[in-house]
Amino acid sequence: MTNALLTIHELKVHYETSGGLFSAGSLPVRAVDGVSLELKRGELLALVGESGCGKSTIARTLVGLTEPTAGDIIYAGQNVGNFSPQERQNFRRSVQMVFQDPFDSLNPRKTVFSTIAQPLRIHKIVPRAELKAEVIRLLNAVGLSPAEAYLGRYPHQFSGGQRQRICIARAIASRPKIIIADEAVSALDVSIRAQILTLFRKLTQELDLASIFITHDLSVVRSLCESVAVMYLGQVVERGPTERVFTRPQHPYTRALLQASPIADPDVARSRRGFLLEGDVPSPANPPAGCRFHTRCPIAQPKCASEPPALRSIEGVEAACHFPEGWRQTEKVSRAEEAVQ
Amino acid sequence: MTDVLRIDDLTMHLETELGTVRAVENLSLRVDEGEAVALVGESGCGKSMTALSIMRLLPPYARFRSGSIRVAGKDLVTAPERAMRQIRGGTIGMIFQDPLTFLNPLRQVGEQIAEAVRLHTGAGRVEADAQALEALRRVRIADAENVVHNYPHQLSGGMRQRVLIAIAVACRPSLLICDEPTTALDVTIQAQIMELIDNLRHELGTAVLLITHDLGLVAQYCSRVYVMYAGQVVEDAGVREIFQHPRHPYTQALLQSSLRPDRVSEDFAVIDGQPPQLLAPPPGCRFHPRCPRVFDPCPSAMPGLDRAGEGRAMVRCHLEEAHQ
Ligand SMILES: Nc1ncnc2c1ncn2[C@@H]1O[C@H](COP(=O)(O)OP(=O)(O)OP(=O)(O)O)[C@@H](O)[C@H]1O
Ligand SMILES: Nc1ncnc2c1ncn2[C@@H]1O[C@H](COP(=O)(O)OP(=O)(O)OP(=O)(O)O)[C@@H](O)[C@H]1O
Ligand code: SF4
Ligand SMILES: [Mg+2]
Ligand SMILES: [Mg+2]
């Protein structure tokens, strides 16, 4: 825990649903239910998991758009909950967010210049006289050059990939230490996605930025992020170095996610078919008892329905499963059968 | 093999206030009985417009300029609207990215399936209700007896997409057009839906035209692939040929920029430049402003769609002509 830039400790975010005081059964949505994570300086951490598992809620909590219900956020060794207003403002400046949709997150009536100059002005990053030079520097940094030609343009005059670059330029304008990218490449074509991923990799290295990269696309994670946390229904079920998690997943949900991710190779793809999770993701307002995954888990045992498994170290990763070797054994059996045939 | 769909040299333009959008140009495409064929290409290249041309669900300012779309002995370009109503949902089923826009929010899902059955098979009410229940079971909806009485908003995204598939296959179409059927869904639900479509293909012999930008799904589920760029097919080949020996520079670039969960890519390959504007597509080869292998004839002459050798892919690129 020593060299962590940001630590999330036992974070809970529950949304009260407006069922009214007397309406029975309006349980709070336990969007994030006891999540602990660590982000090191200059690290690219992926946060993956299915829709509704709480990824965006964590992001929104980190940038102060949502209040935590319980738990702590520790930044550079200090608890954010105890910050003075001044310290809080510094923290806000240090953690910036890039959203999925570059169409929604840019004001259509503002030029590129005023969009990017705004955080520079608010946080007084550079003297007024250097504003323009700084905006140009930022546009060049995200690969929009010649930047001078872009300053007076409006968002609709840019492509999706260019707009996403403008959003990134705005995010790095306040010289943050952490960028949270929430599905920042999901809406983009593969070729444009490649530009943005290249940019992320470059900025991480050159500016020593740490990033939390939220996505459900495991192929992006494999190539971009050094570590990964897998969430299911408001909790982290597995985390560790990406290579470890992808090559030797310990949690059956991680394994199911990996196997459900299509591979663009006809020979590999055809041999991999036939591992399917049944059923839908349960409601986070009323998560299953015991292991939250037990209702869909192919290797669940009676214990899984009653006792929640805790995260523990297994084979170089941390996973929350009572029977992490379970699927390995079923696999050994089927391999043996195959060998016999 | 007999074809269930055969498009020859189709050109469809959208006459908008801003000018002519060349959404589909000289496109030829064939789907055989029981086959799964993919149509891929970047956003805005005309995939959905091709699908909507087949269904004749185009905006009023759309114009067919040339070509034919042959289904069950009819040319859909010229077929009267009455015939189209039998084709849509009868001979051809279609499922879309967003099921909610095609489900009536005020009616129970069972009724909606039964109505499609009555319309296309002339079955009576009782018979249609029974077939609706059967269709829901076929798409593996647990507790189908109760789900028939549900309204769309009471179902999850994956279940809604299943209901749409149930409607689409209730009348046993010979072709199912799937336009980004799983883009709005989670990967584990996506896998369920894709397996379902594939099983229906095997069980009922329904041919599938899968429109997607996910090359992983193509590799996993399709046997032939059409690659589109700026309103045109630029390459058409068997799935292994496309993935292992892509011939068109755009296909090559597309494959290079796709990432895999089972492999680390050190570089993210970028296709330089902007996707083309279909209001004013570039002259010559439409890919030439972005093509890494552009040469003399490309900026002025439009390459034809040539066969790259006997039994091989069709490729729209001057390099192929140069080789021959
Ligand atoms: N303001 C809110 N009020 C009530 N419930 C909410 C609110 N925001 C989110 N939720 C619920 O909290 C859960 C977690 O949502 P969140 O947006 O964090 O998920 P996510 O992992 O980002 O999903 P996605 O991949 O779809 O973006 C979901 O069940 C969601 O419906
Ligand atoms: N209703 C419309 N009016 C005018 N132009 C349209 C209309 N719908 C689509 N277009 C244009 O027609 C072209 C083809 O669009 P189409 O929807 O077929 O693309 P697509 O390949 O399906 O893309 P995506 O992958 O984003 O769904 C695009 O350039 C688009 O801007
Ligand atoms: S704890 Fe049990 S139910 Fe949960 S993932 Fe492990 S085996 Fe499956
Ligand atoms: Mg989200
Ligand atoms: Mg489309």
mmCIF file with all atom_site columns, N, CA and C in Angstrom, chain B residues 32-86:
data_model
loop_
_atom_site.group_PDB
_atom_site.id
_atom_site.type_symbol
_atom_site.label_atom_id
_atom_site.label_alt_id
_atom_site.label_comp_id
_atom_site.label_asym_id
_atom_site.label_entity_id
_atom_site.label_seq_id
_atom_site.pdbx_PDB_ins_code
_atom_site.Cartn_x
_atom_site.Cartn_y
_atom_site.Cartn_z
_atom_site.occupancy
_atom_site.B_iso_or_equiv
_atom_site.pdbx_formal_charge
_atom_site.auth_seq_id
_atom_site.auth_comp_id
_atom_site.auth_asym_id
_atom_site.auth_atom_id
_atom_site.pdbx_PDB_model_num
ATOM 1   N N  . ASP B 1 32 ? -26.525 -17.815 -49.639 1.00 0.00 ? 32 ASP B N  1
ATOM 2   C CA . ASP B 1 32 ? -27.087 -19.118 -50.004 1.00 0.00 ? 32 ASP B CA 1
ATOM 3   C C  . ASP B 1 32 ? -27.891 -19.696 -48.849 1.00 0.00 ? 32 ASP B C  1
ATOM 4   N N  . GLU B 1 33 ? -28.694 -20.674 -49.171 1.00 0.00 ? 33 GLU B N  1
ATOM 5   C CA . GLU B 1 33 ? -29.505 -21.385 -48.181 1.00 0.00 ? 33 GLU B CA 1
ATOM 6   C C  . GLU B 1 33 ? -28.678 -21.818 -46.976 1.00 0.00 ? 33 GLU B C  1
ATOM 7   N N  . GLY B 1 34 ? -29.164 -21.518 -45.787 1.00 0.00 ? 34 GLY B N  1
ATOM 8   C CA . GLY B 1 34 ? -28.539 -22.015 -44.569 1.00 0.00 ? 34 GLY B CA 1
ATOM 9   C C  . GLY B 1 34 ? -27.163 -21.439 -44.254 1.00 0.00 ? 34 GLY B C  1
ATOM 10  N N  . GLU B 1 35 ? -26.724 -20.445 -45.020 1.00 0.00 ? 35 GLU B N  1
ATOM 11  C CA . GLU B 1 35 ? -25.368 -19.927 -44.876 1.00 0.00 ? 35 GLU B CA 1
ATOM 12  C C  . GLU B 1 35 ? -25.355 -18.724 -43.932 1.00 0.00 ? 35 GLU B C  1
ATOM 13  N N  . ALA B 1 36 ? -24.226 -18.481 -43.254 1.00 0.00 ? 36 ALA B N  1
ATOM 14  C CA . ALA B 1 36 ? -24.082 -17.260 -42.464 1.00 0.00 ? 36 ALA B CA 1
ATOM 15  C C  . ALA B 1 36 ? -23.040 -16.373 -43.129 1.00 0.00 ? 36 ALA B C  1
ATOM 16  N N  . VAL B 1 37 ? -23.471 -15.195 -43.563 1.00 0.00 ? 37 VAL B N  1
ATOM 17  C CA . VAL B 1 37 ? -22.601 -14.299 -44.314 1.00 0.00 ? 37 VAL B CA 1
ATOM 18  C C  . VAL B 1 37 ? -22.467 -12.996 -43.542 1.00 0.00 ? 37 VAL B C  1
ATOM 19  N N  . ALA B 1 38 ? -21.250 -12.442 -43.519 1.00 0.00 ? 38 ALA B N  1
ATOM 20  C CA . ALA B 1 38 ? -21.028 -11.199 -42.785 1.00 0.00 ? 38 ALA B CA 1
ATOM 21  C C  . ALA B 1 38 ? -20.899 -10.018 -43.734 1.00 0.00 ? 38 ALA B C  1
ATOM 22  N N  . LEU B 1 39 ? -21.394 -8.863  -43.278 1.00 0.00 ? 39 LEU B N  1
ATOM 23  C CA . LEU B 1 39 ? -21.193 -7.604  -43.990 1.00 0.00 ? 39 LEU B CA 1
ATOM 24  C C  . LEU B 1 39 ? -20.508 -6.673  -42.987 1.00 0.00 ? 39 LEU B C  1
ATOM 25  N N  . VAL B 1 40 ? -19.240 -6.335  -43.270 1.00 0.00 ? 40 VAL B N  1
ATOM 26  C CA . VAL B 1 40 ? -18.478 -5.530  -42.313 1.00 0.00 ? 40 VAL B CA 1
ATOM 27  C C  . VAL B 1 40 ? -17.973 -4.242  -42.956 1.00 0.00 ? 40 VAL B C  1
ATOM 28  N N  . GLY B 1 41 ? -17.505 -3.330  -42.123 1.00 0.00 ? 41 GLY B N  1
ATOM 29  C CA . GLY B 1 41 ? -16.982 -2.073  -42.639 1.00 0.00 ? 41 GLY B CA 1
ATOM 30  C C  . GLY B 1 41 ? -17.192 -0.984  -41.602 1.00 0.00 ? 41 GLY B C  1
ATOM 31  N N  . GLU B 1 42 ? -16.491 0.145   -41.752 1.00 0.00 ? 42 GLU B N  1
ATOM 32  C CA . GLU B 1 42 ? -16.545 1.129   -40.680 1.00 0.00 ? 42 GLU B CA 1
ATOM 33  C C  . GLU B 1 42 ? -17.875 1.867   -40.659 1.00 0.00 ? 42 GLU B C  1
ATOM 34  N N  . SER B 1 43 ? -18.076 2.587   -39.580 1.00 0.00 ? 43 SER B N  1
ATOM 35  C CA . SER B 1 43 ? -19.329 3.293   -39.370 1.00 0.00 ? 43 SER B CA 1
ATOM 36  C C  . SER B 1 43 ? -19.646 4.204   -40.554 1.00 0.00 ? 43 SER B C  1
ATOM 37  N N  . GLY B 1 44 ? -20.882 4.154   -41.034 1.00 0.00 ? 44 GLY B N  1
ATOM 38  C CA . GLY B 1 44 ? -21.308 5.039   -42.105 1.00 0.00 ? 44 GLY B CA 1
ATOM 39  C C  . GLY B 1 44 ? -20.984 4.555   -43.505 1.00 0.00 ? 44 GLY B C  1
ATOM 40  N N  . CYS B 1 45 ? -20.493 3.315   -43.647 1.00 0.00 ? 45 CYS B N  1
ATOM 41  C CA . CYS B 1 45 ? -20.099 2.861   -44.983 1.00 0.00 ? 45 CYS B CA 1
ATOM 42  C C  . CYS B 1 45 ? -21.278 2.340   -45.780 1.00 0.00 ? 45 CYS B C  1
ATOM 43  N N  . GLY B 1 46 ? -22.461 2.195   -45.163 1.00 0.00 ? 46 GLY B N  1
ATOM 44  C CA . GLY B 1 46 ? -23.644 1.799   -45.925 1.00 0.00 ? 46 GLY B CA 1
ATOM 45  C C  . GLY B 1 46 ? -24.190 0.420   -45.604 1.00 0.00 ? 46 GLY B C  1
ATOM 46  N N  . LYS B 1 47 ? -23.765 -0.172  -44.491 1.00 0.00 ? 47 LYS B N  1
ATOM 47  C CA . LYS B 1 47 ? -24.227 -1.516  -44.142 1.00 0.00 ? 47 LYS B CA 1
ATOM 48  C C  . LYS B 1 47 ? -25.726 -1.526  -43.856 1.00 0.00 ? 47 LYS B C  1
ATOM 49  N N  . SER B 1 48 ? -26.148 -0.618  -42.975 1.00 0.00 ? 48 SER B N  1
ATOM 50  C CA . SER B 1 48 ? -27.570 -0.599  -42.622 1.00 0.00 ? 48 SER B CA 1
ATOM 51  C C  . SER B 1 48 ? -28.425 -0.209  -43.815 1.00 0.00 ? 48 SER B C  1
ATOM 52  N N  . MET B 1 49 ? -27.918 0.688   -44.654 1.00 0.00 ? 49 MET B N  1
ATOM 53  C CA . MET B 1 49 ? -28.687 1.103   -45.827 1.00 0.00 ? 49 MET B CA 1
ATOM 54  C C  . MET B 1 49 ? -28.859 -0.064  -46.798 1.00 0.00 ? 49 MET B C  1
ATOM 55  N N  . THR B 1 50 ? -27.866 -0.950  -46.855 1.00 0.00 ? 50 THR B N  1
ATOM 56  C CA . THR B 1 50 ? -28.003 -2.151  -47.673 1.00 0.00 ? 50 THR B CA 1
ATOM 57  C C  . THR B 1 50 ? -29.128 -3.027  -47.112 1.00 0.00 ? 50 THR B C  1
ATOM 58  N N  . ALA B 1 51 ? -29.109 -3.224  -45.790 1.00 0.00 ? 51 ALA B N  1
ATOM 59  C CA . ALA B 1 51 ? -30.144 -4.052  -45.155 1.00 0.00 ? 51 ALA B CA 1
ATOM 60  C C  . ALA B 1 51 ? -31.527 -3.436  -45.348 1.00 0.00 ? 51 ALA B C  1
ATOM 61  N N  . LEU B 1 52 ? -31.616 -2.139  -45.164 1.00 0.00 ? 52 LEU B N  1
ATOM 62  C CA . LEU B 1 52 ? -32.915 -1.484  -45.281 1.00 0.00 ? 52 LEU B CA 1
ATOM 63  C C  . LEU B 1 52 ? -33.397 -1.451  -46.732 1.00 0.00 ? 52 LEU B C  1
ATOM 64  N N  . SER B 1 53 ? -32.449 -1.484  -47.688 1.00 0.00 ? 53 SER B N  1
ATOM 65  C CA . SER B 1 53 ? -32.835 -1.583  -49.093 1.00 0.00 ? 53 SER B CA 1
ATOM 66  C C  . SER B 1 53 ? -33.511 -2.926  -49.343 1.00 0.00 ? 53 SER B C  1
ATOM 67  N N  . ILE B 1 54 ? -32.940 -3.988  -48.760 1.00 0.00 ? 54 ILE B N  1
ATOM 68  C CA . ILE B 1 54 ? -33.519 -5.324  -48.946 1.00 0.00 ? 54 ILE B CA 1
ATOM 69  C C  . ILE B 1 54 ? -34.940 -5.348  -48.378 1.00 0.00 ? 54 ILE B C  1
ATOM 70  N N  . MET B 1 55 ? -35.113 -4.745  -47.208 1.00 0.00 ? 55 MET B N  1
ATOM 71  C CA . MET B 1 55 ? -36.421 -4.739  -46.556 1.00 0.00 ? 55 MET B CA 1
ATOM 72  C C  . MET B 1 55 ? -37.340 -3.648  -47.126 1.00 0.00 ? 55 MET B C  1
ATOM 73  N N  . ARG B 1 56 ? -36.777 -2.793  -47.951 1.00 0.00 ? 56 ARG B N  1
ATOM 74  C CA . ARG B 1 56 ? -37.510 -1.610  -48.472 1.00 0.00 ? 56 ARG B CA 1
ATOM 75  C C  . ARG B 1 56 ? -38.102 -0.798  -47.318 1.00 0.00 ? 56 ARG B C  1
ATOM 76  N N  . LEU B 1 57 ? -37.264 -0.562  -46.323 1.00 0.00 ? 57 LEU B N  1
ATOM 77  C CA . LEU B 1 57 ? -37.677 0.272   -45.192 1.00 0.00 ? 57 LEU B CA 1
ATOM 78  C C  . LEU B 1 57 ? -36.871 1.570   -45.228 1.00 0.00 ? 57 LEU B C  1
ATOM 79  N N  . LEU B 1 58 ? -36.746 2.148   -46.395 1.00 0.00 ? 58 LEU B N  1
ATOM 80  C CA . LEU B 1 58 ? -35.875 3.308   -46.590 1.00 0.00 ? 58 LEU B CA 1
ATOM 81  C C  . LEU B 1 58 ? -36.641 4.607   -46.372 1.00 0.00 ? 58 LEU B C  1
ATOM 82  N N  . PRO B 1 59 ? -35.902 5.695   -46.101 1.00 0.00 ? 59 PRO B N  1
ATOM 83  C CA . PRO B 1 59 ? -36.578 6.989   -46.011 1.00 0.00 ? 59 PRO B CA 1
ATOM 84  C C  . PRO B 1 59 ? -37.203 7.350   -47.364 1.00 0.00 ? 59 PRO B C  1
ATOM 85  N N  . PRO B 1 60 ? -38.223 8.223   -47.355 1.00 0.00 ? 60 PRO B N  1
ATOM 86  C CA . PRO B 1 60 ? -38.948 8.526   -48.593 1.00 0.00 ? 60 PRO B CA 1
ATOM 87  C C  . PRO B 1 60 ? -38.069 9.132   -49.686 1.00 0.00 ? 60 PRO B C  1
ATOM 88  N N  . TYR B 1 61 ? -36.973 9.744   -49.312 1.00 0.00 ? 61 TYR B N  1
ATOM 89  C CA . TYR B 1 61 ? -36.132 10.376  -50.333 1.00 0.00 ? 61 TYR B CA 1
ATOM 90  C C  . TYR B 1 61 ? -35.054 9.425   -50.866 1.00 0.00 ? 61 TYR B C  1
ATOM 91  N N  . ALA B 1 62 ? -35.187 8.139   -50.579 1.00 0.00 ? 62 ALA B N  1
ATOM 92  C CA . ALA B 1 62 ? -34.232 7.158   -51.108 1.00 0.00 ? 62 ALA B CA 1
ATOM 93  C C  . ALA B 1 62 ? -34.629 6.792   -52.538 1.00 0.00 ? 62 ALA B C  1
ATOM 94  N N  . ARG B 1 63 ? -33.647 6.582   -53.409 1.00 0.00 ? 63 ARG B N  1
ATOM 95  C CA . ARG B 1 63 ? -33.920 6.228   -54.807 1.00 0.00 ? 63 ARG B CA 1
ATOM 96  C C  . ARG B 1 63 ? -33.026 5.078   -55.242 1.00 0.00 ? 63 ARG B C  1
ATOM 97  N N  . PHE B 1 64 ? -33.655 4.034   -55.802 1.00 0.00 ? 64 PHE B N  1
ATOM 98  C CA . PHE B 1 64 ? -32.863 2.978   -56.436 1.00 0.00 ? 64 PHE B CA 1
ATOM 99  C C  . PHE B 1 64 ? -32.442 3.485   -57.802 1.00 0.00 ? 64 PHE B C  1
ATOM 100 N N  . ARG B 1 65 ? -31.144 3.446   -58.090 1.00 0.00 ? 65 ARG B N  1
ATOM 101 C CA . ARG B 1 65 ? -30.663 3.945   -59.370 1.00 0.00 ? 65 ARG B CA 1
ATOM 102 C C  . ARG B 1 65 ? -30.353 2.824   -60.347 1.00 0.00 ? 65 ARG B C  1
ATOM 103 N N  . SER B 1 66 ? -29.996 1.658   -59.832 1.00 0.00 ? 66 SER B N  1
ATOM 104 C CA . SER B 1 66 ? -29.732 0.543   -60.733 1.00 0.00 ? 66 SER B CA 1
ATOM 105 C C  . SER B 1 66 ? -29.759 -0.744  -59.939 1.00 0.00 ? 66 SER B C  1
ATOM 106 N N  . GLY B 1 67 ? -29.804 -1.854  -60.655 1.00 0.00 ? 67 GLY B N  1
ATOM 107 C CA . GLY B 1 67 ? -29.628 -3.150  -60.027 1.00 0.00 ? 67 GLY B CA 1
ATOM 108 C C  . GLY B 1 67 ? -30.898 -3.825  -59.564 1.00 0.00 ? 67 GLY B C  1
ATOM 109 N N  . SER B 1 68 ? -30.726 -5.011  -58.988 1.00 0.00 ? 68 SER B N  1
ATOM 110 C CA . SER B 1 68 ? -31.872 -5.793  -58.538 1.00 0.00 ? 68 SER B CA 1
ATOM 111 C C  . SER B 1 68 ? -31.561 -6.494  -57.225 1.00 0.00 ? 68 SER B C  1
ATOM 112 N N  . ILE B 1 69 ? -32.623 -6.802  -56.483 1.00 0.00 ? 69 ILE B N  1
ATOM 113 C CA . ILE B 1 69 ? -32.512 -7.555  -55.235 1.00 0.00 ? 69 ILE B CA 1
ATOM 114 C C  . ILE B 1 69 ? -33.466 -8.732  -55.382 1.00 0.00 ? 69 ILE B C  1
ATOM 115 N N  . ARG B 1 70 ? -32.949 -9.905  -55.646 1.00 0.00 ? 70 ARG B N  1
ATOM 116 C CA . ARG B 1 70 ? -33.845 -11.029 -55.910 1.00 0.00 ? 70 ARG B CA 1
ATOM 117 C C  . ARG B 1 70 ? -33.994 -11.911 -54.671 1.00 0.00 ? 70 ARG B C  1
ATOM 118 N N  . VAL B 1 71 ? -35.268 -12.094 -54.271 1.00 0.00 ? 71 VAL B N  1
ATOM 119 C CA . VAL B 1 71 ? -35.610 -12.951 -53.140 1.00 0.00 ? 71 VAL B CA 1
ATOM 120 C C  . VAL B 1 71 ? -36.831 -13.765 -53.559 1.00 0.00 ? 71 VAL B C  1
ATOM 121 N N  . ALA B 1 72 ? -36.778 -15.057 -53.411 1.00 0.00 ? 72 ALA B N  1
ATOM 122 C CA . ALA B 1 72 ? -37.907 -15.937 -53.726 1.00 0.00 ? 72 ALA B CA 1
ATOM 123 C C  . ALA B 1 72 ? -38.520 -15.597 -55.088 1.00 0.00 ? 72 ALA B C  1
ATOM 124 N N  . GLY B 1 73 ? -37.682 -15.427 -56.079 1.00 0.00 ? 73 GLY B N  1
ATOM 125 C CA . GLY B 1 73 ? -38.185 -15.213 -57.432 1.00 0.00 ? 73 GLY B CA 1
ATOM 126 C C  . GLY B 1 73 ? -38.689 -13.808 -57.728 1.00 0.00 ? 73 GLY B C  1
ATOM 127 N N  . LYS B 1 74 ? -38.689 -12.923 -56.706 1.00 0.00 ? 74 LYS B N  1
ATOM 128 C CA . LYS B 1 74 ? -39.168 -11.563 -56.955 1.00 0.00 ? 74 LYS B CA 1
ATOM 129 C C  . LYS B 1 74 ? -38.006 -10.585 -56.935 1.00 0.00 ? 74 LYS B C  1
ATOM 130 N N  . ASP B 1 75 ? -38.145 -9.483  -57.676 1.00 0.00 ? 75 ASP B N  1
ATOM 131 C CA . ASP B 1 75 ? -37.184 -8.395  -57.574 1.00 0.00 ? 75 ASP B CA 1
ATOM 132 C C  . ASP B 1 75 ? -37.751 -7.357  -56.603 1.00 0.00 ? 75 ASP B C  1
ATOM 133 N N  . LEU B 1 76 ? -37.114 -7.228  -55.447 1.00 0.00 ? 76 LEU B N  1
ATOM 134 C CA . LEU B 1 76 ? -37.670 -6.362  -54.408 1.00 0.00 ? 76 LEU B CA 1
ATOM 135 C C  . LEU B 1 76 ? -37.559 -4.884  -54.771 1.00 0.00 ? 76 LEU B C  1
ATOM 136 N N  . VAL B 1 77 ? -36.702 -4.567  -55.728 1.00 0.00 ? 77 VAL B N  1
ATOM 137 C CA . VAL B 1 77 ? -36.580 -3.171  -56.137 1.00 0.00 ? 77 VAL B CA 1
ATOM 138 C C  . VAL B 1 77 ? -37.891 -2.681  -56.759 1.00 0.00 ? 77 VAL B C  1
ATOM 139 N N  . THR B 1 78 ? -38.552 -3.585  -57.471 1.00 0.00 ? 78 THR B N  1
ATOM 140 C CA . THR B 1 78 ? -39.760 -3.178  -58.185 1.00 0.00 ? 78 THR B CA 1
ATOM 141 C C  . THR B 1 78 ? -41.037 -3.788  -57.609 1.00 0.00 ? 78 THR B C  1
ATOM 142 N N  . ALA B 1 79 ? -40.904 -4.682  -56.617 1.00 0.00 ? 79 ALA B N  1
ATOM 143 C CA . ALA B 1 79 ? -42.093 -5.363  -56.085 1.00 0.00 ? 79 ALA B CA 1
ATOM 144 C C  . ALA B 1 79 ? -43.069 -4.346  -55.503 1.00 0.00 ? 79 ALA B C  1
ATOM 145 N N  . PRO B 1 80 ? -44.408 -4.588  -55.674 1.00 0.00 ? 80 PRO B N  1
ATOM 146 C CA . PRO B 1 80 ? -45.378 -3.682  -55.065 1.00 0.00 ? 80 PRO B CA 1
ATOM 147 C C  . PRO B 1 80 ? -45.326 -3.779  -53.534 1.00 0.00 ? 80 PRO B C  1
ATOM 148 N N  . GLU B 1 81 ? -45.739 -2.707  -52.895 1.00 0.00 ? 81 GLU B N  1
ATOM 149 C CA . GLU B 1 81 ? -45.667 -2.635  -51.439 1.00 0.00 ? 81 GLU B CA 1
ATOM 150 C C  . GLU B 1 81 ? -46.402 -3.814  -50.781 1.00 0.00 ? 81 GLU B C  1
ATOM 151 N N  . ARG B 1 82 ? -47.519 -4.244  -51.382 1.00 0.00 ? 82 ARG B N  1
ATOM 152 C CA . ARG B 1 82 ? -48.285 -5.355  -50.815 1.00 0.00 ? 82 ARG B CA 1
ATOM 153 C C  . ARG B 1 82 ? -47.431 -6.623  -50.738 1.00 0.00 ? 82 ARG B C  1
ATOM 154 N N  . ALA B 1 83 ? -46.659 -6.881  -51.776 1.00 0.00 ? 83 ALA B N  1
ATOM 155 C CA . ALA B 1 83 ? -45.787 -8.055  -51.778 1.00 0.00 ? 83 ALA B CA 1
ATOM 156 C C  . ALA B 1 83 ? -44.700 -7.902  -50.713 1.00 0.00 ? 83 ALA B C  1
ATOM 157 N N  . MET B 1 84 ? -44.233 -6.665  -50.532 1.00 0.00 ? 84 MET B N  1
ATOM 158 C CA . MET B 1 84 ? -43.184 -6.420  -49.531 1.00 0.00 ? 84 MET B CA 1
ATOM 159 C C  . MET B 1 84 ? -43.667 -6.758  -48.124 1.00 0.00 ? 84 MET B C  1
ATOM 160 N N  . ARG B 1 85 ? -44.955 -6.525  -47.880 1.00 0.00 ? 85 ARG B N  1
ATOM 161 C CA . ARG B 1 85 ? -45.469 -6.820  -46.533 1.00 0.00 ? 85 ARG B CA 1
ATOM 162 C C  . ARG B 1 85 ? -45.407 -8.305  -46.225 1.00 0.00 ? 85 ARG B C  1
ATOM 163 N N  . GLN B 1 86 ? -45.544 -9.144  -47.245 1.00 0.00 ? 86 GLN B N  1
ATOM 164 C CA . GLN B 1 86 ? -45.400 -10.585 -47.036 1.00 0.00 ? 86 GLN B CA 1
ATOM 165 C C  . GLN B 1 86 ? -43.929 -10.975 -46.875 1.00 0.00 ? 86 GLN B C  1
#
